[in-house]
Amino acid sequence: MYLGIDPGIRKLWYGLIDQQGKVITSWVLLSEEKSPTRNDQFARMVEIHQFFDTMIQEYPITAVGIEKLFFTARNQSNAEFVYGVRGIIGMMFRSHTISLFERTPQEIKKYITGNGNAGKELMLAVIKKIFTLTDEELKRHDAADALGIALMVKNTEEINKKKKSS
């Protein structure tokens, strides 16, 4: 199975797909609308660790993709927390010898839509079509990004396996 993660300060979206590209689960782990306090951040890190630890035990995940982040001077305080979350995720999955890939938003958009500058609505529409999801099943662009990352990782892993067997 392949897991895509779109980390954020207020919301962390994930999407898990199987070998055939079927969506197993896709949702938001964090859902606070306001930025967390310093103590909240550490509590969230524990929650993230526990959630993905359970997921590792429940599903045979072979590869994980996580979105690389870009921060401006305006949102540097958010960067510290999100990079901490990325560190936790990276350590967890690598300690279970699960492959980990990082992709920029532009790489994901280009892979899914053919345009690295595609808007959020186009990403949402293409992901809905690829996975044959209804509007109700896929409401947010962040969930679409997580599923896009999962699909990109799935296909990358399949290409890498073919190269190794050649």
PDB file of C-alpha atoms in Angstrom:
ATOM      1  CA  MET A   1       0.000   0.000   0.000  1.00  0.00           C
ATOM      2  CA  TYR A   2       1.064   3.563  -0.596  1.00  0.00           C
ATOM      3  CA  LEU A   3       0.552   6.494   1.721  1.00  0.00           C
ATOM      4  CA  GLY A   4       0.586  10.172   0.781  1.00  0.00           C
ATOM      5  CA  ILE A   5       0.851  12.881   3.433  1.00  0.00           C
ATOM      6  CA  ASP A   6       0.202  16.618   3.095  1.00  0.00           C
ATOM      7  CA  PRO A   7       1.445  18.062   6.401  1.00  0.00           C
ATOM      8  CA  GLY A   8       0.358  21.399   7.797  1.00  0.00           C
ATOM      9  CA  ILE A   9       0.241  23.446  10.970  1.00  0.00           C
ATOM     10  CA  ARG A  10      -3.530  23.161  11.381  1.00  0.00           C
ATOM     11  CA  LYS A  11      -4.349  20.154   9.235  1.00  0.00           C
ATOM     12  CA  LEU A  12      -2.511  17.026   8.211  1.00  0.00           C
ATOM     13  CA  TRP A  13      -4.152  15.193   5.345  1.00  0.00           C
ATOM     14  CA  TYR A  14      -3.354  11.635   4.352  1.00  0.00           C
ATOM     15  CA  GLY A  15      -4.386   9.261   1.591  1.00  0.00           C
ATOM     16  CA  LEU A  16      -3.756   5.515   1.464  1.00  0.00           C
ATOM     17  CA  ILE A  17      -4.133   3.527  -1.756  1.00  0.00           C
ATOM     18  CA  ASP A  18      -3.584  -0.133  -2.551  1.00  0.00           C
ATOM     19  CA  GLN A  19      -1.553  -1.835  -5.315  1.00  0.00           C
ATOM     20  CA  GLN A  20      -4.426  -1.426  -7.775  1.00  0.00           C
ATOM     21  CA  GLY A  21      -4.757   2.292  -7.034  1.00  0.00           C
ATOM     22  CA  LYS A  22      -7.965   1.968  -5.020  1.00  0.00           C
ATOM     23  CA  VAL A  23      -8.451   4.454  -2.181  1.00  0.00           C
ATOM     24  CA  ILE A  24      -8.385   2.635   1.154  1.00  0.00           C
ATOM     25  CA  THR A  25      -8.706   5.710   3.356  1.00  0.00           C
ATOM     26  CA  SER A  26      -8.208   9.439   3.000  1.00  0.00           C
ATOM     27  CA  TRP A  27      -8.925  12.036   5.632  1.00  0.00           C
ATOM     28  CA  VAL A  28      -7.600  14.757   7.891  1.00  0.00           C
ATOM     29  CA  LEU A  29      -5.726  13.922  11.063  1.00  0.00           C
ATOM     30  CA  LEU A  30      -5.493  17.407  12.520  1.00  0.00           C
ATOM     31  CA  SER A  31      -8.452  19.691  12.027  1.00  0.00           C
ATOM     32  CA  GLU A  32      -7.944  22.786  14.161  1.00  0.00           C
ATOM     33  CA  GLU A  33      -8.824  26.032  12.452  1.00  0.00           C
ATOM     34  CA  LYS A  34      -6.498  28.136  14.609  1.00  0.00           C
ATOM     35  CA  SER A  35      -2.744  27.791  14.924  1.00  0.00           C
ATOM     36  CA  PRO A  36      -1.712  25.652  17.885  1.00  0.00           C
ATOM     37  CA  THR A  37       0.124  26.996  20.903  1.00  0.00           C
ATOM     38  CA  ARG A  38       3.626  25.706  21.661  1.00  0.00           C
ATOM     39  CA  ASN A  39       2.262  23.068  24.075  1.00  0.00           C
ATOM     40  CA  ASP A  40      -0.452  22.123  21.577  1.00  0.00           C
ATOM     41  CA  GLN A  41       2.245  21.523  18.963  1.00  0.00           C
ATOM     42  CA  PHE A  42       3.980  18.904  21.090  1.00  0.00           C
ATOM     43  CA  ALA A  43       0.655  17.238  21.915  1.00  0.00           C
ATOM     44  CA  ARG A  44      -0.117  17.123  18.187  1.00  0.00           C
ATOM     45  CA  MET A  45       3.257  15.525  17.491  1.00  0.00           C
ATOM     46  CA  VAL A  46       2.373  12.749  19.936  1.00  0.00           C
ATOM     47  CA  GLU A  47      -1.035  12.351  18.267  1.00  0.00           C
ATOM     48  CA  ILE A  48       0.597  12.132  14.823  1.00  0.00           C
ATOM     49  CA  HIS A  49       3.092   9.549  16.041  1.00  0.00           C
ATOM     50  CA  GLN A  50       0.379   7.409  17.621  1.00  0.00           C
ATOM     51  CA  PHE A  51      -1.879   7.643  14.573  1.00  0.00           C
ATOM     52  CA  PHE A  52       0.764   6.593  12.055  1.00  0.00           C
ATOM     53  CA  ASP A  53       2.163   3.946  14.393  1.00  0.00           C
ATOM     54  CA  THR A  54      -1.303   2.359  14.449  1.00  0.00           C
ATOM     55  CA  MET A  55      -1.565   2.688  10.659  1.00  0.00           C
ATOM     56  CA  ILE A  56       1.800   0.930  10.211  1.00  0.00           C
ATOM     57  CA  GLN A  57       0.517  -1.962  12.341  1.00  0.00           C
ATOM     58  CA  GLU A  58      -2.817  -2.133  10.498  1.00  0.00           C
ATOM     59  CA  TYR A  59      -1.744  -1.797   6.845  1.00  0.00           C
ATOM     60  CA  PRO A  60       1.161  -3.293   4.847  1.00  0.00           C
ATOM     61  CA  ILE A  61       2.526   0.092   3.727  1.00  0.00           C
ATOM     62  CA  THR A  62       5.446  -0.241   1.319  1.00  0.00           C
ATOM     63  CA  ALA A  63       6.134   3.414   0.553  1.00  0.00           C
ATOM     64  CA  VAL A  64       5.229   6.870   1.843  1.00  0.00           C
ATOM     65  CA  GLY A  65       5.304  10.206   0.071  1.00  0.00           C
ATOM     66  CA  ILE A  66       5.333  13.482   1.927  1.00  0.00           C
ATOM     67  CA  GLU A  67       4.989  16.934   0.464  1.00  0.00           C
ATOM     68  CA  LYS A  68       8.079  19.120   0.646  1.00  0.00           C
ATOM     69  CA  LEU A  69       7.314  22.501   2.084  1.00  0.00           C
ATOM     70  CA  PHE A  70       8.134  26.028   1.131  1.00  0.00           C
ATOM     71  CA  PHE A  71       8.000  28.766   3.733  1.00  0.00           C
ATOM     72  CA  THR A  72       8.326  32.499   3.397  1.00  0.00           C
ATOM     73  CA  ALA A  73       9.564  34.959   6.008  1.00  0.00           C
ATOM     74  CA  ARG A  74       5.914  35.555   6.924  1.00  0.00           C
ATOM     75  CA  ASN A  75       5.221  31.991   8.065  1.00  0.00           C
ATOM     76  CA  GLN A  76       8.562  30.880   9.567  1.00  0.00           C
ATOM     77  CA  SER A  77       6.995  30.046  12.947  1.00  0.00           C
ATOM     78  CA  ASN A  78       4.839  27.427  11.215  1.00  0.00           C
ATOM     79  CA  ALA A  79       7.902  25.913   9.554  1.00  0.00           C
ATOM     80  CA  GLU A  80       9.440  24.753  12.819  1.00  0.00           C
ATOM     81  CA  PHE A  81       6.368  22.695  13.757  1.00  0.00           C
ATOM     82  CA  VAL A  82       5.823  21.239  10.286  1.00  0.00           C
ATOM     83  CA  TYR A  83       9.481  20.268   9.955  1.00  0.00           C
ATOM     84  CA  GLY A  84       9.220  18.589  13.369  1.00  0.00           C
ATOM     85  CA  VAL A  85       6.209  16.625  12.110  1.00  0.00           C
ATOM     86  CA  ARG A  86       8.110  15.673   8.954  1.00  0.00           C
ATOM     87  CA  GLY A  87      10.989  14.441  11.130  1.00  0.00           C
ATOM     88  CA  ILE A  88       8.661  12.272  13.198  1.00  0.00           C
ATOM     89  CA  ILE A  89       7.026  10.818  10.081  1.00  0.00           C
ATOM     90  CA  GLY A  90      10.355  10.185   8.376  1.00  0.00           C
ATOM     91  CA  MET A  91      11.834   8.489  11.423  1.00  0.00           C
ATOM     92  CA  MET A  92       8.757   6.325  11.998  1.00  0.00           C
ATOM     93  CA  PHE A  93       8.452   4.970   8.494  1.00  0.00           C
ATOM     94  CA  ARG A  94      12.188   4.553   7.896  1.00  0.00           C
ATOM     95  CA  SER A  95      12.560   2.698  11.217  1.00  0.00           C
ATOM     96  CA  HIS A  96      10.091   0.182   9.749  1.00  0.00           C
ATOM     97  CA  THR A  97      12.159   0.090   6.506  1.00  0.00           C
ATOM     98  CA  ILE A  98       9.314   1.696   4.581  1.00  0.00           C
ATOM     99  CA  SER A  99      10.515   3.761   1.602  1.00  0.00           C
ATOM    100  CA  LEU A 100      10.054   7.497   1.976  1.00  0.00           C
ATOM    101  CA  PHE A 101       9.803   9.996  -0.885  1.00  0.00           C
ATOM    102  CA  GLU A 102       9.586  13.776  -0.778  1.00  0.00           C
ATOM    103  CA  ARG A 103       7.897  15.721  -3.550  1.00  0.00           C
ATOM    104  CA  THR A 104       7.326  19.437  -4.060  1.00  0.00           C
ATOM    105  CA  PRO A 105       3.812  20.731  -4.706  1.00  0.00           C
ATOM    106  CA  GLN A 106       4.895  21.598  -8.266  1.00  0.00           C
ATOM    107  CA  GLU A 107       6.171  18.045  -8.908  1.00  0.00           C
ATOM    108  CA  ILE A 108       2.902  16.593  -7.656  1.00  0.00           C
ATOM    109  CA  LYS A 109       0.770  18.974  -9.721  1.00  0.00           C
ATOM    110  CA  LYS A 110       2.829  18.292 -12.852  1.00  0.00           C
ATOM    111  CA  TYR A 111       2.605  14.539 -12.343  1.00  0.00           C
ATOM    112  CA  ILE A 112      -1.166  14.565 -11.774  1.00  0.00           C
ATOM    113  CA  THR A 113      -2.329  17.321 -14.155  1.00  0.00           C
ATOM    114  CA  GLY A 114       0.615  17.808 -16.519  1.00  0.00           C
ATOM    115  CA  ASN A 115       1.024  21.386 -15.244  1.00  0.00           C
ATOM    116  CA  GLY A 116       3.256  22.238 -12.281  1.00  0.00           C
ATOM    117  CA  ASN A 117       1.348  25.482 -11.794  1.00  0.00           C
ATOM    118  CA  ALA A 118      -2.114  23.893 -11.827  1.00  0.00           C
ATOM    119  CA  GLY A 119      -4.659  25.398  -9.480  1.00  0.00           C
ATOM    120  CA  LYS A 120      -6.211  23.595  -6.552  1.00  0.00           C
ATOM    121  CA  GLU A 121      -9.536  23.110  -8.346  1.00  0.00           C
ATOM    122  CA  LEU A 122      -7.886  21.353 -11.292  1.00  0.00           C
ATOM    123  CA  MET A 123      -5.977  19.043  -8.937  1.00  0.00           C
ATOM    124  CA  LEU A 124      -9.213  18.236  -7.139  1.00  0.00           C
ATOM    125  CA  ALA A 125     -11.042  17.498 -10.403  1.00  0.00           C
ATOM    126  CA  VAL A 126      -8.285  15.267 -11.804  1.00  0.00           C
ATOM    127  CA  ILE A 127      -7.883  13.301  -8.555  1.00  0.00           C
ATOM    128  CA  LYS A 128     -11.669  12.775  -8.398  1.00  0.00           C
ATOM    129  CA  LYS A 129     -11.549  11.421 -11.937  1.00  0.00           C
ATOM    130  CA  ILE A 130      -8.477   9.189 -11.443  1.00  0.00           C
ATOM    131  CA  PHE A 131      -9.913   7.564  -8.330  1.00  0.00           C
ATOM    132  CA  THR A 132     -13.584   7.850  -9.435  1.00  0.00           C
ATOM    133  CA  LEU A 133     -14.545   9.677  -6.256  1.00  0.00           C
ATOM    134  CA  THR A 134     -17.709  11.669  -5.695  1.00  0.00           C
ATOM    135  CA  ASP A 135     -17.779  15.254  -4.447  1.00  0.00           C
ATOM    136  CA  GLU A 136     -18.806  13.913  -1.051  1.00  0.00           C
ATOM    137  CA  GLU A 137     -15.902  11.465  -0.928  1.00  0.00           C
ATOM    138  CA  LEU A 138     -13.328  14.119  -1.801  1.00  0.00           C
ATOM    139  CA  LYS A 139     -14.267  17.549  -0.547  1.00  0.00           C
ATOM    140  CA  ARG A 140     -10.916  19.260  -0.058  1.00  0.00           C
ATOM    141  CA  HIS A 141      -7.891  19.989  -2.194  1.00  0.00           C
ATOM    142  CA  ASP A 142      -5.597  18.916   0.652  1.00  0.00           C
ATOM    143  CA  ALA A 143      -7.014  15.390   0.514  1.00  0.00           C
ATOM    144  CA  ALA A 144      -6.530  15.462  -3.263  1.00  0.00           C
ATOM    145  CA  ASP A 145      -2.891  16.450  -2.744  1.00  0.00           C
ATOM    146  CA  ALA A 146      -2.352  13.531  -0.333  1.00  0.00           C
ATOM    147  CA  LEU A 147      -3.903  11.066  -2.798  1.00  0.00           C
ATOM    148  CA  GLY A 148      -1.845  12.572  -5.621  1.00  0.00           C
ATOM    149  CA  ILE A 149       1.322  12.018  -3.588  1.00  0.00           C
ATOM    150  CA  ALA A 150       0.268   8.415  -2.849  1.00  0.00           C
ATOM    151  CA  LEU A 151      -0.327   7.731  -6.559  1.00  0.00           C
ATOM    152  CA  MET A 152       2.988   9.304  -7.523  1.00  0.00           C
ATOM    153  CA  VAL A 153       4.807   7.166  -4.937  1.00  0.00           C
ATOM    154  CA  LYS A 154       2.994   4.005  -6.069  1.00  0.00           C
ATOM    155  CA  ASN A 155       4.038   4.535  -9.664  1.00  0.00           C
ATOM    156  CA  THR A 156       7.611   5.506  -8.672  1.00  0.00           C
ATOM    157  CA  GLU A 157       7.956   2.315  -6.615  1.00  0.00           C
ATOM    158  CA  GLU A 158       6.638   0.195  -9.490  1.00  0.00           C
ATOM    159  CA  ILE A 159       9.159   1.772 -11.888  1.00  0.00           C
ATOM    160  CA  ASN A 160      11.992   1.221  -9.400  1.00  0.00           C
ATOM    161  CA  LYS A 161      11.016  -2.458  -8.966  1.00  0.00           C
ATOM    162  CA  LYS A 162      11.012  -2.984 -12.743  1.00  0.00           C
ATOM    163  CA  LYS A 163      14.459  -1.394 -13.029  1.00  0.00           C
ATOM    164  CA  LYS A 164      15.844  -3.640 -10.270  1.00  0.00           C
ATOM    165  CA  SER A 165      14.432  -6.785 -11.884  1.00  0.00           C
ATOM    166  CA  SER A 166      15.835  -5.901 -15.337  1.00  0.00           C
TER     167      SER A 166
END
